[in-house]
Amino acid sequence: MCMICFTEALSAAPAIQLSCKHVFHAHCCRSVLSKKWPGSRITFSFSRCPICKAELRNEFLDDLSIPIRELFEDVKRKALMRLEYEGLHQTEAISLPGNPFFQNAEGYAMERYAYYVCFRCNKAYYGGEARCEEGLAVEGVGGGGDSFNPSELVCGGCSDVSRAQMCHRHGADYLEYKCRYCCSVAVFFCFGTTHFCNACHEDYRHVTEMPKHALPKCPAGPRGRQLDGDECPLHLVHPPTGEEFALGCGMCRNAHTF
C-alpha cells in the first residue's frame, strides 16, 4: 500500500524509492510536492517522508524538490538571524535538556516565526510569530485559514507604499509594515494601498467599514478589538489606527539600532 494515497497497492502504478529507502507511487510524491503547504504560512511537513520524516529525495523529483529545498534554506537563514537578533539563541527552549527543541535552534526558530512567500519577488518574508496566528485560530477569530489570494501576499519591500527609507545594512529584505487596523505585523497587501495582518485580512469587510472614530486605539487587537493597558504589542509609537505605517527594517528594529 502506498502510504501517501492510502488507496492503491504500490504495484498499481509506477513507484520510486526515496533516499530514505521508503517506496511510494511516483505520481503521489510529485502531487504532494506540487501542492506544497496548506494555507498561507510556509511549512515544510508536506516535503517529508510520511514514515520517517526524511526529505522526499529522488532524481525524478528534483525539478520540484530543489526549489523547495532552496526555500527551506532561505527561511531557515532568516529565522535563525531573527532568533539571534532577538537574543533568543540561548533560550531555555534550546539550551535546557528535555525540551522538544533542545540543541535545535533551527527547528525552534522555524516553529516560532511565520514566513510567507511574496507573490511579486517570490522570496520568503516575516509575518509575525506563529503562536499569534495559532492563538487566533483557536479563539475562532481568524488566522491560518485556507481561503486567501496568493497575489495579496506581498513583502514590505514590494509593497512599500510609504517609500520607507531602505536599511543600509539589510536593504529591503526585512522591511516590515504595521497592519493598518491593529498593532500587528502585516502579512497581506491589498487594493494596492492597504496592509493587513492575518486576522484583519480574514475579516477585512468589518475593519475597513468601521468609521475611523470607532477604530480601536493603541494597543489595538485584530478585528477591531480594543486591548487592555497602554503598552503597544509592537513596542513603539506609531500613527493612529487606520493609517499606513512602515515599521522599518525588522532586523534592526529587533536590535534597536535603526
Tab-separated table of C-alpha atoms in Angstrom:
chain	number	residue	atom	x	y	z
A	1	MET	CA	0.000	0.000	0.000
A	2	CYS	CA	1.248	3.491	-0.857
A	3	MET	CA	1.453	5.404	2.431
A	4	ILE	CA	0.745	8.706	0.680
A	5	CYS	CA	-2.515	7.980	-1.131
A	6	PHE	CA	-3.652	5.028	1.036
A	7	THR	CA	-5.855	3.847	-1.846
A	8	GLU	CA	-3.792	1.581	-4.096
A	9	ALA	CA	-1.086	-1.032	-3.811
A	10	LEU	CA	2.412	0.027	-4.838
A	11	SER	CA	2.161	-2.367	-7.788
A	12	ALA	CA	-0.829	-0.466	-9.205
A	13	ALA	CA	1.308	2.410	-10.537
A	14	PRO	CA	4.979	3.309	-11.152
A	15	ALA	CA	6.784	3.650	-7.827
A	16	ILE	CA	10.097	5.193	-6.741
A	17	GLN	CA	12.439	4.566	-3.826
A	18	LEU	CA	13.479	7.669	-1.932
A	19	SER	CA	16.905	8.284	-0.427
A	20	CYS	CA	15.454	7.160	2.920
A	21	LYS	CA	14.713	3.767	1.251
A	22	HIS	CA	10.928	4.038	1.545
A	23	VAL	CA	8.861	3.417	-1.595
A	24	PHE	CA	5.806	5.349	-2.803
A	25	HIS	CA	3.905	5.956	-6.018
A	26	ALA	CA	5.881	8.354	-8.201
A	27	HIS	CA	2.814	10.424	-9.046
A	28	CYS	CA	1.834	10.641	-5.362
A	29	CYS	CA	5.240	12.087	-4.467
A	30	ARG	CA	5.031	14.621	-7.279
A	31	SER	CA	1.493	15.532	-6.310
A	32	VAL	CA	2.292	16.407	-2.683
A	33	LEU	CA	5.341	18.434	-3.736
A	34	SER	CA	3.357	20.282	-6.400
A	35	LYS	CA	0.552	21.216	-3.999
A	36	LYS	CA	3.066	22.473	-1.405
A	37	TRP	CA	1.885	23.591	2.041
A	38	PRO	CA	-1.753	24.180	3.027
A	39	GLY	CA	-2.775	27.750	3.810
A	40	SER	CA	-0.698	30.909	3.541
A	41	ARG	CA	2.096	30.287	6.057
A	42	ILE	CA	5.135	28.389	4.754
A	43	THR	CA	5.550	24.961	6.335
A	44	PHE	CA	7.607	22.022	5.139
A	45	SER	CA	5.966	18.897	6.557
A	46	PHE	CA	4.487	18.173	3.113
A	47	SER	CA	8.002	17.647	1.736
A	48	ARG	CA	8.860	14.924	4.270
A	49	CYS	CA	8.511	11.167	4.096
A	50	PRO	CA	5.255	10.225	5.870
A	51	ILE	CA	7.023	7.274	7.502
A	52	CYS	CA	10.396	8.579	8.713
A	53	LYS	CA	10.072	12.374	8.146
A	54	ALA	CA	13.215	12.493	5.992
A	55	GLU	CA	13.185	14.784	2.969
A	56	LEU	CA	11.493	13.395	-0.164
A	57	ARG	CA	14.581	12.857	-2.333
A	58	ASN	CA	14.819	11.148	-5.697
A	59	GLU	CA	16.160	12.301	-9.076
A	60	PHE	CA	12.649	12.004	-10.509
A	61	LEU	CA	11.527	14.702	-8.037
A	62	ASP	CA	14.435	17.136	-8.426
A	63	ASP	CA	12.548	19.675	-10.545
A	64	LEU	CA	10.071	20.055	-7.670
A	65	SER	CA	12.201	19.343	-4.611
A	66	ILE	CA	15.207	21.562	-5.384
A	67	PRO	CA	13.214	24.860	-5.322
A	68	ILE	CA	11.550	23.697	-2.093
A	69	ARG	CA	14.969	22.910	-0.621
A	70	GLU	CA	16.218	26.385	-1.586
A	71	LEU	CA	13.168	27.981	0.027
A	72	PHE	CA	13.760	25.921	3.178
A	73	GLU	CA	17.345	27.200	3.402
A	74	ASP	CA	16.156	30.781	2.891
A	75	VAL	CA	13.512	30.534	5.632
A	76	LYS	CA	15.975	28.793	7.956
A	77	ARG	CA	18.601	31.506	7.431
A	78	LYS	CA	16.137	34.324	8.064
A	79	ALA	CA	14.546	32.625	11.085
A	80	LEU	CA	17.919	31.928	12.720
A	81	MET	CA	19.034	35.505	12.080
A	82	ARG	CA	15.858	36.841	13.681
A	83	LEU	CA	16.293	34.487	16.642
A	84	GLU	CA	19.798	35.840	17.212
A	85	TYR	CA	18.732	39.469	16.813
A	86	GLU	CA	16.004	38.902	19.416
A	87	GLY	CA	18.581	37.417	21.781
A	88	LEU	CA	16.853	34.031	21.916
A	89	HIS	CA	19.598	31.806	20.504
A	90	GLN	CA	20.369	30.581	24.047
A	91	THR	CA	16.784	30.475	25.323
A	92	GLU	CA	15.794	27.625	27.661
A	93	ALA	CA	13.717	26.051	24.890
A	94	ILE	CA	17.035	25.334	23.138
A	95	SER	CA	19.543	25.055	25.988
A	96	LEU	CA	17.551	23.084	28.583
A	97	PRO	CA	17.710	19.264	28.258
A	98	GLY	CA	14.323	17.623	27.903
A	99	ASN	CA	12.738	20.393	25.847
A	100	PRO	CA	11.465	19.420	22.358
A	101	PHE	CA	13.940	21.787	20.680
A	102	PHE	CA	16.969	21.037	22.887
A	103	GLN	CA	20.094	21.923	20.854
A	104	ASN	CA	17.871	22.508	17.812
A	105	ALA	CA	17.896	26.264	17.224
A	106	GLU	CA	16.907	25.735	13.590
A	107	GLY	CA	13.744	23.824	14.468
A	108	TYR	CA	12.804	26.252	17.242
A	109	ALA	CA	13.255	29.330	15.041
A	110	MET	CA	11.234	27.889	12.171
A	111	GLU	CA	8.462	26.846	14.555
A	112	ARG	CA	8.420	30.211	16.340
A	113	TYR	CA	8.265	32.543	13.340
A	114	ALA	CA	5.728	32.640	10.492
A	115	TYR	CA	7.048	33.224	6.973
A	116	TYR	CA	5.177	33.725	3.719
A	117	VAL	CA	6.155	33.752	0.030
A	118	CYS	CA	5.921	37.157	-1.638
A	119	PHE	CA	3.837	36.912	-4.811
A	120	ARG	CA	5.964	39.554	-6.547
A	121	CYS	CA	9.580	38.707	-5.735
A	122	ASN	CA	8.999	35.060	-4.700
A	123	LYS	CA	11.097	35.496	-1.548
A	124	ALA	CA	10.162	34.458	1.967
A	125	TYR	CA	9.228	37.309	4.300
A	126	TYR	CA	8.441	37.565	8.005
A	127	GLY	CA	4.796	37.858	9.087
A	128	GLY	CA	4.941	37.721	12.874
A	129	GLU	CA	5.158	34.935	15.432
A	130	ALA	CA	3.422	31.673	14.565
A	131	ARG	CA	1.871	31.388	18.037
A	132	CYS	CA	-0.145	34.572	17.395
A	133	GLU	CA	-1.724	33.059	14.283
A	134	GLU	CA	-2.371	29.757	16.053
A	135	GLY	CA	-3.874	31.535	19.054
A	136	LEU	CA	-6.285	33.461	16.862
A	137	ALA	CA	-7.324	30.255	15.114
A	138	VAL	CA	-8.060	28.604	18.470
A	139	GLU	CA	-10.130	31.609	19.541
A	140	GLY	CA	-12.029	31.479	16.262
A	141	VAL	CA	-11.023	34.972	15.186
A	142	GLY	CA	-9.029	34.166	12.080
A	143	GLY	CA	-5.503	33.096	11.325
A	144	GLY	CA	-4.393	30.019	9.463
A	145	GLY	CA	-7.381	29.786	7.126
A	146	ASP	CA	-7.034	28.330	3.650
A	147	SER	CA	-9.158	30.992	1.916
A	148	PHE	CA	-6.605	33.522	0.730
A	149	ASN	CA	-5.475	35.081	-2.521
A	150	PRO	CA	-1.752	34.382	-3.119
A	151	SER	CA	-1.435	37.641	-5.091
A	152	GLU	CA	-2.194	39.538	-1.870
A	153	LEU	CA	0.833	38.063	-0.087
A	154	VAL	CA	3.367	40.830	-0.705
A	155	CYS	CA	6.503	41.592	1.311
A	156	GLY	CA	7.292	45.021	2.745
A	157	GLY	CA	9.867	45.803	0.064
A	158	CYS	CA	7.459	45.097	-2.802
A	159	SER	CA	4.560	46.933	-1.128
A	160	ASP	CA	6.460	50.000	0.013
A	161	VAL	CA	3.607	52.458	-0.447
A	162	SER	CA	5.070	54.957	2.021
A	163	ARG	CA	8.535	54.820	0.440
A	164	ALA	CA	10.181	53.925	3.717
A	165	GLN	CA	13.910	54.506	3.841
A	166	MET	CA	15.815	51.369	2.880
A	167	CYS	CA	18.101	49.897	5.507
A	168	HIS	CA	21.740	50.419	4.565
A	169	ARG	CA	22.616	47.085	6.207
A	170	HIS	CA	19.811	44.785	5.061
A	171	GLY	CA	18.225	46.550	2.082
A	172	ALA	CA	14.522	45.851	1.514
A	173	ASP	CA	14.629	42.175	2.514
A	174	TYR	CA	13.413	42.840	6.066
A	175	LEU	CA	11.220	45.907	5.532
A	176	GLU	CA	8.038	45.423	7.554
A	177	TYR	CA	4.703	47.205	7.818
A	178	LYS	CA	2.193	47.536	10.614
A	179	CYS	CA	-1.327	46.271	9.960
A	180	ARG	CA	-3.451	49.324	9.201
A	181	TYR	CA	-6.181	48.197	11.605
A	182	CYS	CA	-4.308	46.811	14.612
A	183	CYS	CA	-0.925	46.642	16.334
A	184	SER	CA	0.397	43.577	14.474
A	185	VAL	CA	2.988	42.969	11.771
A	186	ALA	CA	1.299	42.972	8.355
A	187	VAL	CA	1.223	39.884	6.150
A	188	PHE	CA	-1.148	40.851	3.324
A	189	PHE	CA	-1.076	43.860	0.984
A	190	CYS	CA	-4.413	44.526	-0.756
A	191	PHE	CA	-6.022	47.061	-3.086
A	192	GLY	CA	-2.561	48.468	-3.819
A	193	THR	CA	-2.859	50.571	-0.672
A	194	THR	CA	-3.550	48.587	2.478
A	195	HIS	CA	-1.530	46.289	4.747
A	196	PHE	CA	-3.362	43.667	6.836
A	197	CYS	CA	-2.333	41.124	9.439
A	198	ASN	CA	-3.775	37.627	9.006
A	199	ALA	CA	-6.816	38.094	11.256
A	200	CYS	CA	-7.819	41.539	9.963
A	201	HIS	CA	-7.434	40.264	6.403
A	202	GLU	CA	-9.863	37.422	7.073
A	203	ASP	CA	-12.426	39.945	8.339
A	204	TYR	CA	-11.424	42.825	6.077
A	205	ARG	CA	-15.006	43.954	5.397
A	206	HIS	CA	-15.609	44.519	9.096
A	207	VAL	CA	-12.439	46.523	9.757
A	208	THR	CA	-12.487	48.537	6.526
A	209	GLU	CA	-16.117	49.568	7.058
A	210	MET	CA	-15.589	50.708	10.648
A	211	PRO	CA	-15.797	54.517	10.995
A	212	LYS	CA	-12.408	55.995	11.786
A	213	HIS	CA	-13.576	57.226	15.202
A	214	ALA	CA	-14.712	53.669	16.078
A	215	LEU	CA	-11.369	52.019	15.351
A	216	PRO	CA	-9.528	50.797	18.466
A	217	LYS	CA	-6.716	52.949	19.769
A	218	CYS	CA	-3.256	51.582	20.522
A	219	PRO	CA	-2.990	48.941	21.875
A	220	ALA	CA	-5.307	47.645	19.154
A	221	GLY	CA	-6.100	43.955	18.703
A	222	PRO	CA	-7.087	42.225	15.444
A	223	ARG	CA	-10.619	42.575	14.058
A	224	GLY	CA	-11.311	45.903	15.705
A	225	ARG	CA	-10.733	44.726	19.273
A	226	GLN	CA	-9.568	47.187	21.898
A	227	LEU	CA	-6.821	45.686	24.065
A	228	ASP	CA	-6.372	46.483	27.744
A	229	GLY	CA	-3.458	48.509	29.040
A	230	ASP	CA	-1.364	51.142	27.322
A	231	GLU	CA	1.631	49.154	26.010
A	232	CYS	CA	1.727	48.662	22.241
A	233	PRO	CA	2.346	44.992	21.284
A	234	LEU	CA	4.883	46.313	18.765
A	235	HIS	CA	6.645	48.332	21.494
A	236	LEU	CA	6.743	51.563	19.520
A	237	VAL	CA	4.932	54.837	18.940
A	238	HIS	CA	3.009	54.946	15.666
A	239	PRO	CA	0.239	56.915	13.902
A	240	PRO	CA	-3.405	56.282	14.868
A	241	THR	CA	-5.128	53.053	13.830
A	242	GLY	CA	-6.357	53.322	10.249
A	243	GLU	CA	-3.176	54.804	8.787
A	244	GLU	CA	-0.383	53.066	6.888
A	245	PHE	CA	2.896	52.861	8.790
A	246	ALA	CA	6.235	51.302	7.856
A	247	LEU	CA	7.908	49.623	10.817
A	248	GLY	CA	11.265	49.831	9.067
A	249	CYS	CA	13.862	47.082	8.958
A	250	GLY	CA	12.746	44.190	11.142
A	251	MET	CA	16.298	43.084	11.867
A	252	CYS	CA	17.466	46.496	13.003
A	253	ARG	CA	14.230	47.098	14.922
A	254	ASN	CA	14.828	43.984	16.996
A	255	ALA	CA	18.424	45.042	17.624
A	256	HIS	CA	17.309	48.606	18.478
A	257	THR	CA	19.837	50.028	16.019
A	258	PHE	CA	17.713	51.761	13.388
